[in-house]
Amino acid sequence: MADKIKDAKIIFVVGGPGSGKGTQCEKVVAKYGYTHLSSGDLLRAEVASGSERGKTLQAIMQKGELVPLDTVLDMIKDAMIAKADVSKGFLIDGYPREVKQGEEFEKKIGAPCLLLYIDAKGETMVKRLMKRGETSGRADDNEETIKKRLDLYYKATEPVITFYTSRGIVRKPLL
Ligand SMILES: Nc1ncnc2c1ncn2[C@@H]1O[C@H](COP(=O)(O)OP(=O)(O)O)[C@@H](O)[C@H]1O
Ligand SMILES: Cc1ncc(C[n+]2csc(CCOP(=O)(O)OP(=O)(O)O)c2C)c(N)n1
Ligand SMILES: [Mg+2]
C-alpha cells in the first residue's frame, strides 16, 4: 500500500500559527494542482467525527500542544495513499512541527523536495488569530492558547527551518 506514495513529490509547508499556511496552499493548488493536506484539518476532522480518539485529540489541541507524532503521521500517510492515484504532488501543511516529525516522515514515507516557509511577525500572527477567533469557532483561537501555540512554534518548529535550510530546500515565498 505504502508503495503507492514511494515516489510522490512532497512539499512541506511550515510557518507559525496564523502565518497563512492554509491561504498560501490554496494559491499553490489553484496554480499547480497539487493535493493540499493540512495536519490541523485532518485532526479537526477526526474531532468532528466524535470518535474516542477525536476526544483525546480535542483536549490536546485546545491546550495548544502537539498531538502524538504517530497519530499525525498515520493520518497524513493514509490521506496520501487515498489520493496517490490522482495526485501530481502533495503540499503537507502544518507538518513537521518538530525535527523529529520530519525525520520520521522521511523514514516512513519519503523526502521532501522543497519546504515552503511562511514567515510572519509574532504580533501579526496574534492579531490575525484573535480576529479569526471571532468567527472560526476553533477552540484554540483564544488569547491563552494562541500564546502557547506561538511559544511552541518558536521552541519546537523554528528548528525545523534551520534543519532543512542546511539541506538547501527551504524557500520563502515573497508575499
Ligand atoms: N504536525 C502536527 N503535530 C502535532 N500536532 C499538530 C500537528 N499539526 C496540527 N497539530 C495540532 O493541531 C493544532 C492546530 O493546527 P493547525 O490547524 O495547523 O493550526 P495553526 O497553524 O493555526 O496553529 C495544533 O495546535 C496542534 O495541537
Ligand atoms: C474570519 C476571518 N477570516 C480570515 C481573516 C483574515 N485572516 C485571519 S488569519 C489569516 C491568515 C492565516 O490564516 P490561515 O491561512 O488559516 O493560516 P494558518 O493557520 O493555516 O497558517 C487571515 C488572512 C479574518 N481576519 N477573519
Ligand atoms: Mg491552517
Short mmCIF file of C-alpha atoms and ligand atoms in Angstrom, two decimals:
data_model
loop_
_atom_site.label_atom_id
_atom_site.label_comp_id
_atom_site.label_asym_id
_atom_site.label_seq_id
_atom_site.Cartn_x
_atom_site.Cartn_y
_atom_site.Cartn_z
CA MET A 1 0.00 0.00 0.00
CA ALA A 2 2.72 2.46 1.02
CA ASP A 3 4.34 1.63 -2.33
CA LYS A 4 1.82 3.91 -3.95
CA ILE A 5 3.41 7.01 -2.44
CA LYS A 6 7.03 5.86 -2.56
CA ASP A 7 7.99 8.31 -5.32
CA ALA A 8 5.48 11.07 -4.58
CA LYS A 9 6.50 14.69 -4.89
CA ILE A 10 6.41 16.13 -1.39
CA ILE A 11 6.43 19.78 -0.31
CA PHE A 12 6.39 20.69 3.38
CA VAL A 13 4.65 23.97 4.27
CA VAL A 14 5.85 25.35 7.61
CA GLY A 15 5.06 28.57 9.47
CA GLY A 16 3.70 29.84 12.75
CA PRO A 17 0.05 29.69 13.80
CA GLY A 18 -1.96 32.07 11.61
CA SER A 19 1.03 32.81 9.37
CA GLY A 20 -1.10 31.94 6.34
CA LYS A 21 -0.10 28.36 5.54
CA GLY A 22 -3.62 27.38 4.51
CA THR A 23 -4.10 30.56 2.46
CA GLN A 24 -0.85 30.13 0.53
CA CYS A 25 -1.55 26.43 -0.05
CA GLU A 26 -4.84 27.29 -1.74
CA LYS A 27 -2.94 29.55 -4.15
CA VAL A 28 -0.46 26.79 -4.96
CA VAL A 29 -3.32 24.34 -5.50
CA ALA A 30 -5.00 26.77 -7.92
CA LYS A 31 -1.78 27.25 -9.88
CA TYR A 32 -0.14 23.82 -9.79
CA GLY A 33 -2.95 21.39 -8.94
CA TYR A 34 -1.15 19.72 -6.05
CA THR A 35 -3.04 17.95 -3.29
CA HIS A 36 -3.32 20.02 -0.11
CA LEU A 37 -3.20 18.06 3.15
CA SER A 38 -3.37 20.12 6.35
CA SER A 39 -2.44 18.23 9.51
CA GLY A 40 -4.67 20.55 11.54
CA ASP A 41 -7.63 19.97 9.21
CA LEU A 42 -7.14 16.19 9.32
CA LEU A 43 -7.07 16.31 13.13
CA ARG A 44 -10.14 18.57 13.29
CA ALA A 45 -12.00 16.13 11.01
CA GLU A 46 -11.22 13.35 13.47
CA VAL A 47 -12.50 15.53 16.35
CA ALA A 48 -15.68 16.31 14.36
CA SER A 49 -16.30 12.59 13.80
CA GLY A 50 -16.96 12.29 17.53
CA SER A 51 -14.69 9.23 17.88
CA GLU A 52 -12.94 8.35 21.14
CA ARG A 53 -9.64 9.24 19.54
CA GLY A 54 -11.16 12.57 18.49
CA LYS A 55 -11.99 13.39 22.11
CA THR A 56 -8.41 12.85 23.17
CA LEU A 57 -7.16 14.99 20.28
CA GLN A 58 -9.60 17.80 21.07
CA ALA A 59 -8.21 18.11 24.60
CA ILE A 60 -4.63 18.35 23.34
CA MET A 61 -5.41 20.85 20.59
CA GLN A 62 -7.44 23.06 22.89
CA LYS A 63 -4.33 23.43 25.05
CA GLY A 64 -2.19 24.29 22.01
CA GLU A 65 0.07 21.27 22.49
CA LEU A 66 1.34 18.84 19.88
CA VAL A 67 -0.61 15.64 19.36
CA PRO A 68 1.49 12.45 19.38
CA LEU A 69 3.73 12.06 16.36
CA ASP A 70 2.43 8.62 15.33
CA THR A 71 -1.16 9.87 15.26
CA VAL A 72 -0.45 12.75 12.88
CA LEU A 73 1.91 10.77 10.71
CA ASP A 74 -0.55 7.88 10.28
CA MET A 75 -3.30 10.30 9.32
CA ILE A 76 -1.16 12.06 6.74
CA LYS A 77 0.07 8.77 5.32
CA ASP A 78 -3.48 7.39 4.97
CA ALA A 79 -4.64 10.61 3.29
CA MET A 80 -1.70 10.45 0.87
CA ILE A 81 -2.39 6.84 -0.04
CA ALA A 82 -6.05 7.67 -0.65
CA LYS A 83 -5.06 10.35 -3.18
CA ALA A 84 -1.98 8.70 -4.64
CA ASP A 85 -3.54 7.76 -7.99
CA VAL A 86 -4.81 11.24 -8.78
CA SER A 87 -2.15 13.43 -7.16
CA LYS A 88 0.56 15.35 -9.00
CA GLY A 89 2.24 16.12 -5.69
CA PHE A 90 1.47 16.80 -2.05
CA LEU A 91 1.52 20.01 -0.02
CA ILE A 92 1.93 18.88 3.57
CA ASP A 93 0.69 21.89 5.58
CA GLY A 94 1.48 22.15 9.30
CA TYR A 95 3.99 19.31 9.32
CA PRO A 96 6.72 18.80 10.51
CA ARG A 97 6.26 20.78 13.70
CA GLU A 98 9.44 19.45 15.25
CA VAL A 99 12.61 18.00 13.72
CA LYS A 100 11.71 14.50 14.91
CA GLN A 101 8.47 14.64 12.88
CA GLY A 102 10.46 15.37 9.75
CA GLU A 103 12.85 12.50 10.41
CA GLU A 104 10.03 10.01 10.98
CA PHE A 105 8.18 11.20 7.86
CA GLU A 106 11.28 10.63 5.77
CA LYS A 107 11.77 7.15 7.23
CA LYS A 108 8.18 6.05 6.66
CA ILE A 109 7.19 7.97 3.51
CA GLY A 110 9.95 9.85 1.75
CA ALA A 111 12.00 13.02 1.47
CA PRO A 112 10.56 16.45 0.63
CA CYS A 113 11.91 18.22 -2.45
CA LEU A 114 11.01 21.62 -1.03
CA LEU A 115 9.99 23.34 2.20
CA LEU A 116 7.88 26.49 1.86
CA TYR A 117 8.50 28.69 4.86
CA ILE A 118 5.63 31.09 5.53
CA ASP A 119 7.16 33.82 7.66
CA ALA A 120 5.21 36.38 9.69
CA LYS A 121 5.91 38.55 12.70
CA GLY A 122 4.64 37.29 16.04
CA GLU A 123 2.44 40.31 16.58
CA THR A 124 0.91 39.86 13.10
CA MET A 125 0.09 36.24 13.82
CA VAL A 126 -1.52 37.07 17.16
CA LYS A 127 -3.60 39.85 15.62
CA ARG A 128 -4.82 37.60 12.80
CA LEU A 129 -5.66 34.71 15.10
CA MET A 130 -7.62 36.92 17.51
CA LYS A 131 -9.60 38.19 14.51
CA ARG A 132 -10.06 34.68 13.13
CA GLY A 133 -11.27 33.59 16.56
CA GLU A 134 -14.29 35.86 16.24
CA THR A 135 -15.73 33.60 13.56
CA SER A 136 -13.62 30.44 13.22
CA GLY A 137 -15.27 28.50 16.02
CA ARG A 138 -11.84 26.99 16.69
CA ALA A 139 -11.33 26.11 20.34
CA ASP A 140 -7.67 27.13 20.06
CA ASP A 141 -8.16 30.63 18.59
CA ASN A 142 -8.26 32.35 22.01
CA GLU A 143 -5.68 34.54 23.71
CA GLU A 144 -4.34 31.98 26.15
CA THR A 145 -3.98 29.14 23.63
CA ILE A 146 -2.57 31.45 20.93
CA LYS A 147 0.25 32.38 23.30
CA LYS A 148 1.05 28.72 23.93
CA ARG A 149 0.94 27.87 20.22
CA LEU A 150 3.33 30.72 19.46
CA ASP A 151 5.77 29.72 22.23
CA LEU A 152 5.75 26.14 20.99
CA TYR A 153 6.31 27.33 17.43
CA TYR A 154 9.46 29.22 18.37
CA LYS A 155 10.72 26.41 20.56
CA ALA A 156 9.92 23.29 18.53
CA THR A 157 9.15 24.32 14.94
CA GLU A 158 11.70 27.01 14.10
CA PRO A 159 14.50 24.41 14.42
CA VAL A 160 12.78 22.58 11.55
CA ILE A 161 13.54 25.57 9.29
CA THR A 162 17.20 25.51 10.33
CA PHE A 163 17.37 21.75 9.78
CA TYR A 164 16.08 21.92 6.19
CA THR A 165 17.93 25.14 5.38
CA SER A 166 21.17 23.20 5.77
CA ARG A 167 19.86 20.83 3.12
CA GLY A 168 19.18 23.74 0.76
CA ILE A 169 15.47 23.10 0.13
CA VAL A 170 13.88 25.99 2.06
CA ARG A 171 12.14 28.71 0.02
CA LYS A 172 10.41 31.74 1.46
CA PRO A 173 7.69 32.98 -0.88
CA LEU A 174 7.52 36.77 -1.18
CA LEU A 175 4.03 37.61 -0.03
N1 LIG B 1 2.16 18.14 12.83
C1 LIG B 1 1.48 18.23 13.96
N2 LIG B 1 1.95 17.60 15.08
C2 LIG B 1 1.31 17.67 16.24
N3 LIG B 1 0.18 18.37 16.43
C3 LIG B 1 -0.34 19.01 15.36
C4 LIG B 1 0.28 18.97 14.08
N4 LIG B 1 -0.47 19.69 13.21
C5 LIG B 1 -1.50 20.17 13.92
N5 LIG B 1 -1.44 19.77 15.22
C6 LIG B 1 -2.38 20.11 16.30
O1 LIG B 1 -3.47 20.85 15.74
C7 LIG B 1 -3.48 22.20 16.20
C8 LIG B 1 -3.91 23.14 15.07
O2 LIG B 1 -3.04 23.04 13.98
P1 LIG B 1 -3.18 23.97 12.71
O3 LIG B 1 -4.54 23.90 12.14
O4 LIG B 1 -2.05 23.66 11.81
O5 LIG B 1 -3.07 25.41 13.35
P2 LIG B 1 -2.29 26.74 13.23
O6 LIG B 1 -1.33 26.72 12.12
O7 LIG B 1 -3.38 27.76 13.04
O8 LIG B 1 -1.64 26.85 14.57
C9 LIG B 1 -2.07 22.41 16.74
O9 LIG B 1 -2.02 23.42 17.72
C10 LIG B 1 -1.75 21.03 17.32
O10 LIG B 1 -2.41 20.82 18.55
C1 LIG B 2 -13.00 35.19 9.57
C2 LIG B 2 -11.70 35.70 9.12
N1 LIG B 2 -11.07 35.01 8.16
C3 LIG B 2 -9.88 35.43 7.73
C4 LIG B 2 -9.36 36.57 8.24
C5 LIG B 2 -8.06 37.03 7.82
N2 LIG B 2 -7.13 36.13 8.33
C6 LIG B 2 -7.16 35.62 9.57
S1 LIG B 2 -5.92 34.57 9.85
C7 LIG B 2 -5.32 34.84 8.31
C8 LIG B 2 -4.09 34.23 7.78
C9 LIG B 2 -3.88 32.92 8.32
O1 LIG B 2 -4.93 32.04 8.05
P1 LIG B 2 -4.59 30.60 7.60
O2 LIG B 2 -4.22 30.61 6.15
O3 LIG B 2 -5.68 29.71 8.03
O4 LIG B 2 -3.28 30.34 8.47
P2 LIG B 2 -2.64 29.05 9.08
O5 LIG B 2 -3.12 28.99 10.50
O6 LIG B 2 -3.09 27.89 8.23
O7 LIG B 2 -1.16 29.30 9.00
C10 LIG B 2 -6.09 35.70 7.60
C11 LIG B 2 -5.82 36.13 6.20
C12 LIG B 2 -10.01 37.27 9.25
N3 LIG B 2 -9.45 38.35 9.80
N4 LIG B 2 -11.21 36.84 9.66
MG MG B 3 -4.15 26.16 8.63
#
